[in-house]
């Protein structure tokens, strides 16, 4: 049991939020960026405004992400 727990706690999937992407790439889509912002700043899922920004593709540039981070 101890070895199992040690292995589980060493996995990055336990410590980091890994949102799956549609194409399986490592690049984050707008929904994954929204989730990371929300969980980093609030510790919970994105609010309506952040979800809307992701749906409209408004989290793809550093300036857009910065604006949402400042809002949060």
Short mmCIF file of C-alpha atoms in Angstrom, two decimals:
data_model
loop_
_atom_site.label_atom_id
_atom_site.label_comp_id
_atom_site.label_asym_id
_atom_site.label_seq_id
_atom_site.Cartn_x
_atom_site.Cartn_y
_atom_site.Cartn_z
CA UNK A 1 0.00 0.00 0.00
CA UNK A 2 2.80 2.40 0.85
CA UNK A 3 4.45 1.87 -2.53
CA UNK A 4 1.14 2.49 -4.29
CA UNK A 5 0.61 5.79 -2.44
CA UNK A 6 4.17 6.90 -3.13
CA UNK A 7 3.73 6.19 -6.83
CA UNK A 8 0.38 8.00 -6.96
CA UNK A 9 1.72 11.08 -5.19
CA UNK A 10 4.69 11.29 -7.57
CA UNK A 11 2.44 11.50 -10.62
CA UNK A 12 2.09 15.00 -12.10
CA UNK A 13 -1.58 14.23 -12.77
CA UNK A 14 -2.17 14.34 -9.01
CA UNK A 15 -0.56 17.75 -8.54
CA UNK A 16 -1.39 19.61 -11.76
CA UNK A 17 -4.64 20.36 -13.55
CA UNK A 18 -4.43 18.63 -16.92
CA UNK A 19 -7.34 19.59 -19.13
CA UNK A 20 -7.68 17.29 -22.15
CA UNK A 21 -7.64 18.93 -25.57
CA UNK A 22 -9.73 17.79 -28.52
CA UNK A 23 -6.76 16.94 -30.71
CA UNK A 24 -4.62 15.46 -27.94
CA UNK A 25 -1.96 18.17 -28.23
CA UNK A 26 -0.24 19.73 -25.26
CA UNK A 27 -1.24 23.25 -26.35
CA UNK A 28 -3.99 24.68 -24.17
CA UNK A 29 -7.26 25.72 -25.77
CA UNK A 30 -9.30 28.65 -24.43
CA UNK A 31 -11.36 26.42 -22.14
CA UNK A 32 -8.23 24.96 -20.53
CA UNK A 33 -6.82 28.47 -20.04
CA UNK A 34 -10.10 29.55 -18.41
CA UNK A 35 -10.01 26.56 -16.07
CA UNK A 36 -6.41 27.21 -15.06
CA UNK A 37 -7.09 30.89 -14.41
CA UNK A 38 -10.16 30.16 -12.31
CA UNK A 39 -8.56 27.40 -10.26
CA UNK A 40 -5.38 29.44 -9.73
CA UNK A 41 -7.14 32.60 -8.53
CA UNK A 42 -10.34 31.25 -6.99
CA UNK A 43 -9.79 27.55 -6.42
CA UNK A 44 -13.03 26.73 -8.26
CA UNK A 45 -14.46 26.47 -11.76
CA UNK A 46 -14.68 29.44 -14.17
CA UNK A 47 -17.50 31.93 -13.75
CA UNK A 48 -19.93 32.83 -16.53
CA UNK A 49 -17.83 35.71 -17.88
CA UNK A 50 -14.71 33.56 -18.10
CA UNK A 51 -16.66 30.72 -19.79
CA UNK A 52 -18.08 33.22 -22.29
CA UNK A 53 -14.60 34.55 -23.04
CA UNK A 54 -13.41 30.99 -23.70
CA UNK A 55 -16.42 30.24 -25.93
CA UNK A 56 -15.72 33.37 -28.01
CA UNK A 57 -12.01 32.55 -28.34
CA UNK A 58 -10.97 35.54 -26.24
CA UNK A 59 -8.25 33.80 -24.23
CA UNK A 60 -5.73 33.13 -26.97
CA UNK A 61 -3.41 36.11 -26.56
CA UNK A 62 -1.34 37.16 -23.55
CA UNK A 63 -3.20 40.48 -23.39
CA UNK A 64 -6.58 38.76 -23.20
CA UNK A 65 -5.39 36.38 -20.51
CA UNK A 66 -3.86 39.27 -18.54
CA UNK A 67 -7.13 41.22 -18.70
CA UNK A 68 -9.07 38.27 -17.33
CA UNK A 69 -6.45 37.64 -14.64
CA UNK A 70 -6.73 41.26 -13.49
CA UNK A 71 -10.51 40.95 -13.43
CA UNK A 72 -10.33 37.85 -11.29
#
